PDB file of C-alpha atoms in Angstrom:
ATOM      1  CA  MET A   1     -10.216   8.217-127.074  1.00  0.00           C
ATOM      2  CA  LYS A   2     -13.384   9.734-128.328  1.00  0.00           C
ATOM      3  CA  GLU A   3     -16.285   6.932-128.159  1.00  0.00           C
ATOM      4  CA  ASN A   4     -16.720   7.003-131.838  1.00  0.00           C
ATOM      5  CA  VAL A   5     -12.841   6.012-132.828  1.00  0.00           C
ATOM      6  CA  LYS A   6     -13.065   3.562-129.849  1.00  0.00           C
ATOM      7  CA  LYS A   7     -16.217   1.521-131.409  1.00  0.00           C
ATOM      8  CA  PRO A   8     -14.716   0.813-134.873  1.00  0.00           C
ATOM      9  CA  ILE A   9     -11.017   0.003-133.119  1.00  0.00           C
ATOM     10  CA  PHE A  10     -13.269  -2.591-130.549  1.00  0.00           C
ATOM     11  CA  ARG A  11     -15.210  -4.001-133.607  1.00  0.00           C
ATOM     12  CA  LEU A  12     -12.323  -4.514-135.166  1.00  0.00           C
ATOM     13  CA  THR A  13      -9.792  -6.043-132.868  1.00  0.00           C
ATOM     14  CA  LEU A  14     -12.746  -8.123-131.380  1.00  0.00           C
ATOM     15  CA  SER A  15     -14.141  -9.731-134.547  1.00  0.00           C
ATOM     16  CA  ALA A  16     -10.531 -10.527-136.140  1.00  0.00           C
ATOM     17  CA  ILE A  17      -9.862 -12.010-132.539  1.00  0.00           C
ATOM     18  CA  PHE A  18     -13.160 -14.318-133.143  1.00  0.00           C
ATOM     19  CA  ILE A  19     -12.095 -15.305-136.655  1.00  0.00           C
ATOM     20  CA  ALA A  20      -8.698 -16.213-135.393  1.00  0.00           C
ATOM     21  CA  LEU A  21     -10.545 -18.195-132.693  1.00  0.00           C
ATOM     22  CA  ALA A  22     -12.862 -19.619-134.967  1.00  0.00           C
ATOM     23  CA  THR A  23     -10.287 -20.896-137.140  1.00  0.00           C
ATOM     24  CA  VAL A  24      -7.816 -22.516-134.515  1.00  0.00           C
ATOM     25  CA  LEU A  25     -11.803 -24.282-133.571  1.00  0.00           C
ATOM     26  CA  SER A  26     -12.114 -25.454-136.758  1.00  0.00           C
ATOM     27  CA  PHE A  27      -8.687 -27.535-136.396  1.00  0.00           C
ATOM     28  CA  ILE A  28     -10.067 -29.504-133.763  1.00  0.00           C
ATOM     29  CA  LYS A  29     -12.377 -32.306-135.346  1.00  0.00           C
ATOM     30  CA  ILE A  30     -14.554 -34.096-132.942  1.00  0.00           C
ATOM     31  CA  TYR A  31     -15.649 -36.108-136.451  1.00  0.00           C
ATOM     32  CA  GLU A  32     -14.480 -36.186-140.093  1.00  0.00           C
ATOM     33  CA  PRO A  33     -16.275 -37.610-143.036  1.00  0.00           C
ATOM     34  CA  PRO A  34     -13.651 -39.149-145.339  1.00  0.00           C
ATOM     35  CA  LEU A  35     -14.634 -36.350-148.304  1.00  0.00           C
ATOM     36  CA  GLY A  36     -14.464 -33.369-146.614  1.00  0.00           C
ATOM     37  CA  GLY A  37     -17.019 -31.676-143.815  1.00  0.00           C
ATOM     38  CA  GLY A  38     -16.160 -32.712-139.969  1.00  0.00           C
ATOM     39  CA  VAL A  39     -17.811 -31.757-136.459  1.00  0.00           C
ATOM     40  CA  THR A  40     -15.755 -29.203-134.752  1.00  0.00           C
ATOM     41  CA  LEU A  41     -15.105 -27.765-131.815  1.00  0.00           C
ATOM     42  CA  PHE A  42     -17.811 -24.917-131.869  1.00  0.00           C
ATOM     43  CA  SER A  43     -15.644 -23.235-134.925  1.00  0.00           C
ATOM     44  CA  MET A  44     -19.106 -21.591-136.084  1.00  0.00           C
ATOM     45  CA  LEU A  45     -19.772 -20.006-132.425  1.00  0.00           C
ATOM     46  CA  PRO A  46     -17.154 -17.012-132.624  1.00  0.00           C
ATOM     47  CA  ILE A  47     -18.660 -15.467-136.306  1.00  0.00           C
ATOM     48  CA  VAL A  48     -22.406 -16.056-134.687  1.00  0.00           C
ATOM     49  CA  MET A  49     -21.553 -14.213-131.841  1.00  0.00           C
ATOM     50  CA  ILE A  50     -19.946 -11.128-134.119  1.00  0.00           C
ATOM     51  CA  SER A  51     -23.167 -11.503-135.652  1.00  0.00           C
ATOM     52  CA  CYS A  52     -25.426 -11.150-132.896  1.00  0.00           C
ATOM     53  CA  LEU A  53     -22.729  -8.618-131.549  1.00  0.00           C
ATOM     54  CA  PHE A  54     -22.814  -6.246-133.708  1.00  0.00           C
ATOM     55  CA  GLY A  55     -25.215  -7.212-136.579  1.00  0.00           C
ATOM     56  CA  VAL A  56     -26.053  -8.742-139.743  1.00  0.00           C
ATOM     57  CA  LYS A  57     -23.913  -6.248-141.848  1.00  0.00           C
ATOM     58  CA  TRP A  58     -21.156  -6.618-140.028  1.00  0.00           C
ATOM     59  CA  GLY A  59     -21.640 -10.115-139.167  1.00  0.00           C
ATOM     60  CA  LEU A  60     -21.937 -11.105-143.285  1.00  0.00           C
ATOM     61  CA  GLY A  61     -18.299  -9.225-143.595  1.00  0.00           C
ATOM     62  CA  VAL A  62     -16.368 -11.525-140.858  1.00  0.00           C
ATOM     63  CA  SER A  63     -18.788 -14.635-142.027  1.00  0.00           C
ATOM     64  CA  LEU A  64     -17.037 -13.869-145.317  1.00  0.00           C
ATOM     65  CA  ALA A  65     -13.208 -12.857-144.435  1.00  0.00           C
ATOM     66  CA  TYR A  66     -13.773 -16.504-142.626  1.00  0.00           C
ATOM     67  CA  GLY A  67     -15.117 -18.491-145.489  1.00  0.00           C
ATOM     68  CA  ILE A  68     -12.392 -17.346-147.646  1.00  0.00           C
ATOM     69  CA  ILE A  69      -9.520 -18.252-144.964  1.00  0.00           C
ATOM     70  CA  GLN A  70     -11.347 -21.625-144.464  1.00  0.00           C
ATOM     71  CA  MET A  71     -11.131 -22.279-148.383  1.00  0.00           C
ATOM     72  CA  MET A  72      -7.544 -21.228-148.393  1.00  0.00           C
ATOM     73  CA  LEU A  73      -7.090 -23.504-145.842  1.00  0.00           C
ATOM     74  CA  SER A  74      -8.759 -26.364-147.655  1.00  0.00           C
ATOM     75  CA  PHE A  75      -7.256 -24.968-150.953  1.00  0.00           C
ATOM     76  CA  ALA A  76      -4.387 -27.860-151.655  1.00  0.00           C
ATOM     77  CA  GLU A  77      -6.583 -30.865-150.352  1.00  0.00           C
ATOM     78  CA  VAL A  78      -9.951 -29.668-152.793  1.00  0.00           C
ATOM     79  CA  CYS A  79      -7.277 -29.006-155.595  1.00  0.00           C
ATOM     80  CA  SER A  80      -6.195 -32.900-155.298  1.00  0.00           C
ATOM     81  CA  TRP A  81      -9.631 -34.219-155.608  1.00  0.00           C
ATOM     82  CA  GLY A  82      -8.739 -34.335-159.374  1.00  0.00           C
ATOM     83  CA  LEU A  83     -12.255 -32.217-160.274  1.00  0.00           C
ATOM     84  CA  THR A  84     -12.541 -30.128-163.435  1.00  0.00           C
ATOM     85  CA  PRO A  85     -11.764 -26.073-163.344  1.00  0.00           C
ATOM     86  CA  TRP A  86     -15.402 -25.383-163.383  1.00  0.00           C
ATOM     87  CA  VAL A  87     -16.118 -28.018-160.629  1.00  0.00           C
ATOM     88  CA  LEU A  88     -13.441 -26.781-158.706  1.00  0.00           C
ATOM     89  CA  VAL A  89     -14.526 -23.017-158.492  1.00  0.00           C
ATOM     90  CA  ALA A  90     -18.287 -24.185-157.979  1.00  0.00           C
ATOM     91  CA  THR A  91     -16.444 -25.995-154.936  1.00  0.00           C
ATOM     92  CA  PHE A  92     -14.947 -23.166-153.675  1.00  0.00           C
ATOM     93  CA  VAL A  93     -17.575 -20.987-154.482  1.00  0.00           C
ATOM     94  CA  PHE A  94     -20.977 -23.093-152.557  1.00  0.00           C
ATOM     95  CA  ASP A  95     -18.809 -25.255-149.942  1.00  0.00           C
ATOM     96  CA  TYR A  96     -16.634 -22.301-148.340  1.00  0.00           C
ATOM     97  CA  VAL A  97     -17.612 -18.981-149.763  1.00  0.00           C
ATOM     98  CA  LEU A  98     -21.350 -19.222-149.537  1.00  0.00           C
ATOM     99  CA  ALA A  99     -22.032 -22.029-146.714  1.00  0.00           C
ATOM    100  CA  TYR A 100     -19.745 -19.704-144.116  1.00  0.00           C
ATOM    101  CA  PHE A 101     -21.183 -16.097-145.556  1.00  0.00           C
ATOM    102  CA  VAL A 102     -24.634 -17.508-144.190  1.00  0.00           C
ATOM    103  CA  LEU A 103     -23.183 -17.821-140.888  1.00  0.00           C
ATOM    104  CA  GLY A 104     -23.110 -13.699-140.656  1.00  0.00           C
ATOM    105  CA  PHE A 105     -27.002 -14.203-140.583  1.00  0.00           C
ATOM    106  CA  ALA A 106     -27.345 -14.982-136.916  1.00  0.00           C
ATOM    107  CA  GLY A 107     -28.275 -11.901-135.852  1.00  0.00           C
ATOM    108  CA  ILE A 108     -31.368 -11.759-137.908  1.00  0.00           C
ATOM    109  CA  PHE A 109     -33.709 -12.148-134.839  1.00  0.00           C
ATOM    110  CA  LYS A 110     -31.549 -10.071-132.608  1.00  0.00           C
ATOM    111  CA  LYS A 111     -34.282  -7.787-131.370  1.00  0.00           C
ATOM    112  CA  MET A 112     -36.628 -11.364-130.051  1.00  0.00           C
ATOM    113  CA  GLY A 113     -33.245 -11.380-127.037  1.00  0.00           C
ATOM    114  CA  TYR A 114     -32.084 -14.438-126.022  1.00  0.00           C
ATOM    115  CA  ILE A 115     -34.777 -16.878-128.344  1.00  0.00           C
ATOM    116  CA  GLY A 116     -33.756 -14.651-131.435  1.00  0.00           C
ATOM    117  CA  ILE A 117     -30.232 -15.177-130.773  1.00  0.00           C
ATOM    118  CA  ILE A 118     -30.754 -19.323-130.548  1.00  0.00           C
ATOM    119  CA  LEU A 119     -33.588 -19.311-133.476  1.00  0.00           C
ATOM    120  CA  GLY A 120     -30.801 -17.022-135.784  1.00  0.00           C
ATOM    121  CA  THR A 121     -28.213 -19.612-134.481  1.00  0.00           C
ATOM    122  CA  ALA A 122     -29.888 -22.663-135.369  1.00  0.00           C
ATOM    123  CA  MET A 123     -31.164 -21.162-138.805  1.00  0.00           C
ATOM    124  CA  VAL A 124     -27.842 -20.148-140.217  1.00  0.00           C
ATOM    125  CA  LEU A 125     -26.640 -23.746-139.629  1.00  0.00           C
ATOM    126  CA  VAL A 126     -29.570 -24.942-141.382  1.00  0.00           C
ATOM    127  CA  LEU A 127     -28.725 -23.018-144.292  1.00  0.00           C
ATOM    128  CA  ARG A 128     -25.268 -23.866-144.073  1.00  0.00           C
ATOM    129  CA  PHE A 129     -26.714 -27.278-144.580  1.00  0.00           C
ATOM    130  CA  VAL A 130     -28.891 -26.308-147.091  1.00  0.00           C
ATOM    131  CA  CYS A 131     -25.175 -24.940-148.937  1.00  0.00           C
ATOM    132  CA  HIS A 132     -23.682 -28.444-148.728  1.00  0.00           C
ATOM    133  CA  TYR A 133     -27.006 -31.014-149.584  1.00  0.00           C
ATOM    134  CA  CYS A 134     -27.109 -28.713-152.912  1.00  0.00           C
ATOM    135  CA  THR A 135     -23.204 -28.994-153.712  1.00  0.00           C
ATOM    136  CA  GLY A 136     -23.603 -32.603-152.603  1.00  0.00           C
ATOM    137  CA  VAL A 137     -26.193 -33.356-155.465  1.00  0.00           C
ATOM    138  CA  PHE A 138     -25.102 -31.071-157.755  1.00  0.00           C
ATOM    139  CA  ILE A 139     -21.589 -31.181-158.466  1.00  0.00           C
ATOM    140  CA  PHE A 140     -20.890 -34.254-156.158  1.00  0.00           C
ATOM    141  CA  ASP A 141     -23.089 -36.340-157.331  1.00  0.00           C
ATOM    142  CA  ILE A 142     -20.048 -38.616-159.506  1.00  0.00           C
ATOM    143  CA  TRP A 143     -19.461 -39.683-156.144  1.00  0.00           C
ATOM    144  CA  CYS A 144     -22.706 -40.957-155.398  1.00  0.00           C
ATOM    145  CA  GLU A 145     -22.642 -44.887-155.407  1.00  0.00           C
ATOM    146  CA  TRP A 146     -26.724 -44.881-154.209  1.00  0.00           C
ATOM    147  CA  GLU A 147     -29.326 -45.005-156.402  1.00  0.00           C
ATOM    148  CA  SER A 148     -30.645 -41.420-155.251  1.00  0.00           C
ATOM    149  CA  VAL A 149     -28.143 -38.487-155.241  1.00  0.00           C
ATOM    150  CA  TRP A 150     -30.890 -36.785-153.264  1.00  0.00           C
ATOM    151  CA  LEU A 151     -30.835 -39.343-150.263  1.00  0.00           C
ATOM    152  CA  TYR A 152     -26.822 -39.638-150.516  1.00  0.00           C
ATOM    153  CA  SER A 153     -26.666 -36.189-149.873  1.00  0.00           C
ATOM    154  CA  LEU A 154     -28.821 -35.637-147.315  1.00  0.00           C
ATOM    155  CA  CYS A 155     -27.271 -38.466-145.278  1.00  0.00           C
ATOM    156  CA  TYR A 156     -23.653 -37.286-146.061  1.00  0.00           C
ATOM    157  CA  ASN A 157     -23.839 -33.862-145.506  1.00  0.00           C
ATOM    158  CA  GLY A 158     -26.764 -34.756-142.465  1.00  0.00           C
ATOM    159  CA  ALA A 159     -23.993 -36.665-140.509  1.00  0.00           C
ATOM    160  CA  TYR A 160     -21.914 -34.010-139.534  1.00  0.00           C
ATOM    161  CA  MET A 161     -23.959 -30.836-140.104  1.00  0.00           C
ATOM    162  CA  LEU A 162     -26.970 -32.184-137.842  1.00  0.00           C
ATOM    163  CA  PRO A 163     -23.926 -32.735-134.783  1.00  0.00           C
ATOM    164  CA  GLU A 164     -22.573 -29.261-135.771  1.00  0.00           C
ATOM    165  CA  LEU A 165     -25.756 -27.179-135.869  1.00  0.00           C
ATOM    166  CA  VAL A 166     -26.850 -28.974-132.216  1.00  0.00           C
ATOM    167  CA  LEU A 167     -23.787 -28.476-130.438  1.00  0.00           C
ATOM    168  CA  THR A 168     -23.002 -24.448-131.823  1.00  0.00           C
ATOM    169  CA  THR A 169     -26.853 -24.283-130.658  1.00  0.00           C
ATOM    170  CA  VAL A 170     -26.460 -25.100-127.540  1.00  0.00           C
ATOM    171  CA  GLY A 171     -23.071 -23.377-127.267  1.00  0.00           C
ATOM    172  CA  ALA A 172     -24.657 -20.449-128.536  1.00  0.00           C
ATOM    173  CA  ALA A 173     -27.659 -21.179-125.632  1.00  0.00           C
ATOM    174  CA  VAL A 174     -24.886 -21.085-123.209  1.00  0.00           C
ATOM    175  CA  ILE A 175     -22.742 -18.479-123.980  1.00  0.00           C
ATOM    176  CA  PHE A 176     -25.442 -15.664-124.568  1.00  0.00           C
ATOM    177  CA  LYS A 177     -26.877 -16.777-120.775  1.00  0.00           C
ATOM    178  CA  LEU A 178     -24.024 -15.328-119.181  1.00  0.00           C
ATOM    179  CA  PRO A 179     -23.521 -12.281-117.681  1.00  0.00           C
ATOM    180  CA  GLN A 180     -20.158 -11.279-119.784  1.00  0.00           C
ATOM    181  CA  THR A 181     -21.946 -12.049-122.923  1.00  0.00           C
ATOM    182  CA  LYS A 182     -25.184 -10.035-121.546  1.00  0.00           C
ATOM    183  CA  ARG A 183     -23.191  -6.717-120.687  1.00  0.00           C
ATOM    184  CA  LEU A 184     -20.879  -6.907-124.034  1.00  0.00           C
ATOM    185  CA  MET A 185     -24.240  -7.251-125.628  1.00  0.00           C
ATOM    186  CA  GLN A 186     -25.301  -3.591-124.326  1.00  0.00           C
ATOM    187  CA  ALA A 187     -22.321  -2.081-124.959  1.00  0.00           C
TER     188      ALA A 187
END
């Protein structure tokens, strides 16, 4: 098989496998707060890896697909919250599509090598936190029992996104040190 035909098929196949792996890992919850979110077992790492392996443009496409899958898996639960149509659409856009889409930027510092990959991984998880934080402040303020919705959203979303950031960044630090991953990066 010619090299130019083999590479797109390899990218597409590996991306599909990693989306499936990320989806399965998203069901393994270490901690799940009552109003959505949760700490999973490295569920974002496969998506981050695709962006680092194949670049930001490809990573954004894969992360968009993953975000849509996550939205579809949570559709019934989110619809059962009794949200208005506008709030429901905003929730799906900001808490699912956009929050997972930013994972595709993980490979932005790939040219800096190993440190760039770790920096990109941490950056996209911070961006994902920002998406959830803004949704908490501007959409879910109706559920806030605290005086400051800003502080409530920070604490609620930080309670699961900070551990998720640490786990995924440590996971990336370990997996990108492996010789197999280094070979894959050079392929």
